[in-house]
Coordinates of C-alpha atoms and ligand atoms in Angstrom, one line a residue:
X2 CA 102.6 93.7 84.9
X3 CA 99.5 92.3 86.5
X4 CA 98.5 94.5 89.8
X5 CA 97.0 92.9 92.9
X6 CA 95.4 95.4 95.9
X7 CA 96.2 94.1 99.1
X8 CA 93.3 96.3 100.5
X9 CA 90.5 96.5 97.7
X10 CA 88.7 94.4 100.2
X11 CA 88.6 95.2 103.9
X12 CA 91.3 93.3 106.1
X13 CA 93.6 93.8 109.5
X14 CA 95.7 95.4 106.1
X15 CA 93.9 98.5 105.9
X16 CA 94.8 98.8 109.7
X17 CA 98.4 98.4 109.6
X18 CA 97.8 100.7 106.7
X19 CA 96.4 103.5 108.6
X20 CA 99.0 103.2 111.5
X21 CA 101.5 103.2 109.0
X22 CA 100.8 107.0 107.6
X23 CA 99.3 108.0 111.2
X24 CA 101.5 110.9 112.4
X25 CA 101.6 109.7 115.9
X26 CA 101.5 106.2 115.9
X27 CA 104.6 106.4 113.5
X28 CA 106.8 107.3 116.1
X29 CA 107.3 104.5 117.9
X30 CA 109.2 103.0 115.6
X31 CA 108.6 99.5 116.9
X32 CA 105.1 99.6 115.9
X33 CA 106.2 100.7 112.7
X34 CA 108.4 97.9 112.0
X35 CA 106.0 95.9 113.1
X36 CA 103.1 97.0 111.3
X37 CA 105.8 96.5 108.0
X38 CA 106.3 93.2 108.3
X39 CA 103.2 91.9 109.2
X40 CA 102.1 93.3 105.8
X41 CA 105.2 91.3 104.5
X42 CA 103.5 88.4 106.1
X43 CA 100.3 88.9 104.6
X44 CA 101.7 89.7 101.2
X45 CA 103.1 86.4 101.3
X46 CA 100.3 84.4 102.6
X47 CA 98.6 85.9 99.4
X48 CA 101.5 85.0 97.1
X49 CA 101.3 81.8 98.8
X50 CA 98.2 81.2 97.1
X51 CA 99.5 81.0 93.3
X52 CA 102.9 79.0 94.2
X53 CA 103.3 75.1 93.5
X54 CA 102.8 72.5 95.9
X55 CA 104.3 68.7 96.2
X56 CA 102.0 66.2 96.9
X57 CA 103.0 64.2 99.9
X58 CA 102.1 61.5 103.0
X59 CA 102.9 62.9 106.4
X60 CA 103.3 60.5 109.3
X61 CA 101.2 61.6 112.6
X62 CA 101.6 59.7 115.3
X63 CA 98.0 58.3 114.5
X64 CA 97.8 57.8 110.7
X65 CA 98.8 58.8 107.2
X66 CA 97.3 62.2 106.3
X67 CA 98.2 63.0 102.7
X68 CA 99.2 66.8 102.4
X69 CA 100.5 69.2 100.0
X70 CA 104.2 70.9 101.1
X71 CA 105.3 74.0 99.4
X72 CA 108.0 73.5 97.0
X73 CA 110.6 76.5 98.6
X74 CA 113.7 76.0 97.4
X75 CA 112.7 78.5 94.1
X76 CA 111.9 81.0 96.3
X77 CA 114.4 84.1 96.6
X78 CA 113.4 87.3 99.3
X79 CA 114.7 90.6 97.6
X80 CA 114.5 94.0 99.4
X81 CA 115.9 97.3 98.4
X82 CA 118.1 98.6 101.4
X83 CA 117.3 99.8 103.8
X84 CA 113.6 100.3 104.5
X85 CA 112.3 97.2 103.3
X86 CA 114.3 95.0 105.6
X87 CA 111.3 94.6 108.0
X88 CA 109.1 93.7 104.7
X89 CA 111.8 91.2 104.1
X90 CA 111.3 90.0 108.0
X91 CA 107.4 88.9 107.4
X92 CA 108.3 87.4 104.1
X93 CA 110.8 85.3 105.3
X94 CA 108.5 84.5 108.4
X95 CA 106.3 82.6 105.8
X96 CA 108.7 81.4 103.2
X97 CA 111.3 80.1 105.8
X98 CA 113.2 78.4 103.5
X99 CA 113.4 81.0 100.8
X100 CA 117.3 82.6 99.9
X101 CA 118.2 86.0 100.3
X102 CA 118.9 88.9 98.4
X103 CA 119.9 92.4 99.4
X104 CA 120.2 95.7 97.2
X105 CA 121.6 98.8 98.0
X106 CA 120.2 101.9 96.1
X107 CA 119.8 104.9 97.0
X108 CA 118.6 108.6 96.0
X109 CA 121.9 111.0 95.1
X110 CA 120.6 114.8 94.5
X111 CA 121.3 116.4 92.1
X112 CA 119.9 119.9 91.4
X113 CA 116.5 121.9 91.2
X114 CA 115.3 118.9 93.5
X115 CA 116.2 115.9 91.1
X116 CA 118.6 113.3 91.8
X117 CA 119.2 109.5 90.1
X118 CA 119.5 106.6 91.9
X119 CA 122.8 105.2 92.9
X120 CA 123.2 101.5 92.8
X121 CA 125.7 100.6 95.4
X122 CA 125.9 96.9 95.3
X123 CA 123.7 93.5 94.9
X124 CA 124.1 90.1 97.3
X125 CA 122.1 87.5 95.4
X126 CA 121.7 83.9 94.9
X127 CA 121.5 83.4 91.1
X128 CA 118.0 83.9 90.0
X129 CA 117.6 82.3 86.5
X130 CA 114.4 80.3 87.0
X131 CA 113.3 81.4 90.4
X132 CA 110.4 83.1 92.1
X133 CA 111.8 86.3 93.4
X134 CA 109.5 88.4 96.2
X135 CA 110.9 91.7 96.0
X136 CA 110.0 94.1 98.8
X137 CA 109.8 98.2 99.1
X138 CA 107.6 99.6 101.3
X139 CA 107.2 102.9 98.7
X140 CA 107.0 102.8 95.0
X141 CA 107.4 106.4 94.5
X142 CA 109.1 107.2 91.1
X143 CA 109.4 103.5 90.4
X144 CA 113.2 104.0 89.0
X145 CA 114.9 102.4 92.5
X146 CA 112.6 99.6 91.7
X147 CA 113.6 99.5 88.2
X148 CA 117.4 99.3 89.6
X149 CA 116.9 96.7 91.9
X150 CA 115.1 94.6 89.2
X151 CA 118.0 95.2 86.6
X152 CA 120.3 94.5 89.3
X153 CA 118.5 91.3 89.5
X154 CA 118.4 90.5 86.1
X155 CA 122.4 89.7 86.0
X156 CA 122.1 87.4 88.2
X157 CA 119.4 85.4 85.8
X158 CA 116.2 85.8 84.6
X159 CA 113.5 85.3 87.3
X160 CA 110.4 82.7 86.3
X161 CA 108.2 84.8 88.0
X162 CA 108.5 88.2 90.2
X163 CA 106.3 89.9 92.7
X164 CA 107.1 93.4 93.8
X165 CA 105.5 94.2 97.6
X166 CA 104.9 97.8 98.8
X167 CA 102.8 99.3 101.1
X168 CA 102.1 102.8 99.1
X169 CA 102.6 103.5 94.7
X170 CA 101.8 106.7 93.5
X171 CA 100.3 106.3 90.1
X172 CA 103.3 107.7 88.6
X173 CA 105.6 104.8 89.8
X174 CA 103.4 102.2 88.8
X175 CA 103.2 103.7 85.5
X176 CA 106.6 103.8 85.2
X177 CA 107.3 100.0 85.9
X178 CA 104.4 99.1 83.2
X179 CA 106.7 101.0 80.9
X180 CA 110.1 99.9 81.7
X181 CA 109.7 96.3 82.6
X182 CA 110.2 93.8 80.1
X183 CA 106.5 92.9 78.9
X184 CA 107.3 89.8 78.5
X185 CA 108.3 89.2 82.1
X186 CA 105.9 87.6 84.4
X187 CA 105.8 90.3 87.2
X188 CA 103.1 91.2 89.7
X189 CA 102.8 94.1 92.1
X190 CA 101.2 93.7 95.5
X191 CA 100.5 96.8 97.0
X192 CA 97.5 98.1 99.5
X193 CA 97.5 101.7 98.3
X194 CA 97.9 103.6 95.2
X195 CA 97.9 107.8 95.8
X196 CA 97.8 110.2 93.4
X197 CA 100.7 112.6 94.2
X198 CA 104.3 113.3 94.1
X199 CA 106.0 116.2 95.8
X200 CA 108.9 117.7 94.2
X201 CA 111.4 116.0 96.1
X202 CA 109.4 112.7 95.0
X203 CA 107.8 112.1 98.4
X204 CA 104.3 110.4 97.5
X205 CA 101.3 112.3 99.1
X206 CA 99.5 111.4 101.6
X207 CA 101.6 108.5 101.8
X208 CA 103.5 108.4 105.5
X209 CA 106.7 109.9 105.0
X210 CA 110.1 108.5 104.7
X211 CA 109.9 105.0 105.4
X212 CA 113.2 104.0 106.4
X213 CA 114.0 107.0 108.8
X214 CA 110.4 106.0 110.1
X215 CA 111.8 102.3 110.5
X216 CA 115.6 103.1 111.8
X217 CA 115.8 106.7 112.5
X218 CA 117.1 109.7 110.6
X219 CA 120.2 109.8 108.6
X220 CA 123.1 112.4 107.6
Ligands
LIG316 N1 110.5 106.8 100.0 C1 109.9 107.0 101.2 O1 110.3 106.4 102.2 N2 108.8 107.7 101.2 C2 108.3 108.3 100.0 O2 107.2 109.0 100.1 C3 109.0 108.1 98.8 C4 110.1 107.3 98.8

């Protein structure tokens, strides 16, 4: 798995950053939303960079100009339910064409503060051959990731992946150089790494719980 570091140099990224694990600006939950997806944007004007590109003649109304178009119809937008849906916003701002896929996992506890990760279901295009941008805002333990990307995997096998989140911790990027297949081409996109985990596998600092953040607090 190759890593990229959305903020290893400064950008308006670091910014949304910041907002993003600010105590106060997190509750308006707007901003937050917001301040996701225009990271989802970014992420994809980056990914952008390594996709492939027709050759082509568009008409103005005063000439010829030769140009280069993005080939989209590879492209497939994958977010884990539910917090990455305003990731999957500013993806699909840039990649406007792309398909859609949607997974539902989620934490079910078990005791002493552990719990596995549920798969509920997967709505997917088939995949075999495609570029699939897969979006969660926080990598914590990596193993809803790891889901998702199984998940994935029965619908095809992707030609290339890119995994976007806002915060890892070290331990759930370790855990997806260990479980994904090395011979998959995946990349993770992310703008910070931190070095903790609490018990309850809440990365520290990192901002909290992204989705309640995003859509309010659950039962
Ligand atoms: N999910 C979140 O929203 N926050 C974390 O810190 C870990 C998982």
């Amino acid at each position: 798995m190759k890593i990229n570091l959305l903020c290893r140099q400064n950008s308006i990224v670091s910014h949304y950053v910041a907002e993003l694990r600010d105590v106060e600006i997190q509750k308006e939950r707007l901003r937050f939303r917001k301040n996701l997806e225009r990271i989802g944007e970014l992420a994809a004007y980056e990914i952008s960079k390594l996709l492939h590109y027709n050759e082509t003649q568009v008409t103005t109304p005063l000439g010829i100009a030769p140009s280069k178009m993005l080939r989209q119809d590879d492209i497939v937008v994958a977010s884990i339910l539910r917090a990455a849906l305003p990731m999957h916003n500013g993806v699909l701002n840039i990649f406007d064409h792309a398909e859609n896929c949607f997974v539902s996992a989620y934490r079910k506890s078990g005791k002493d503060n552990k719990f596995t990760i549920a798969f509920g279901y997967i709505s997917s295009p088939p995949i075999e051959g495609k570029t699939v941008v897969l979006c969660d805002p926080m990598l914590a333990t990596g193993s809803s990731m790891m889901v998702a990307y199984n998940a994935l995997l029965e619908r095809g096998v992707p030609q290339a992946t890119h995994i976007v989140s806002v915060i890892a911790s070290r331990d759930g990027v370790e855990y997806l150089k260990k479980h994904l297949p090395p011979e998959h081409n995946v990349t993770l996109w992310v703008c910070a790494v931190d070095d903790e985990l609490t018990a309850k596998s809440y990365i520290v600092p990192g901002l909290g719980d992204a989705g309640d953040l995003a859509y309010g607090e659950k039962v």
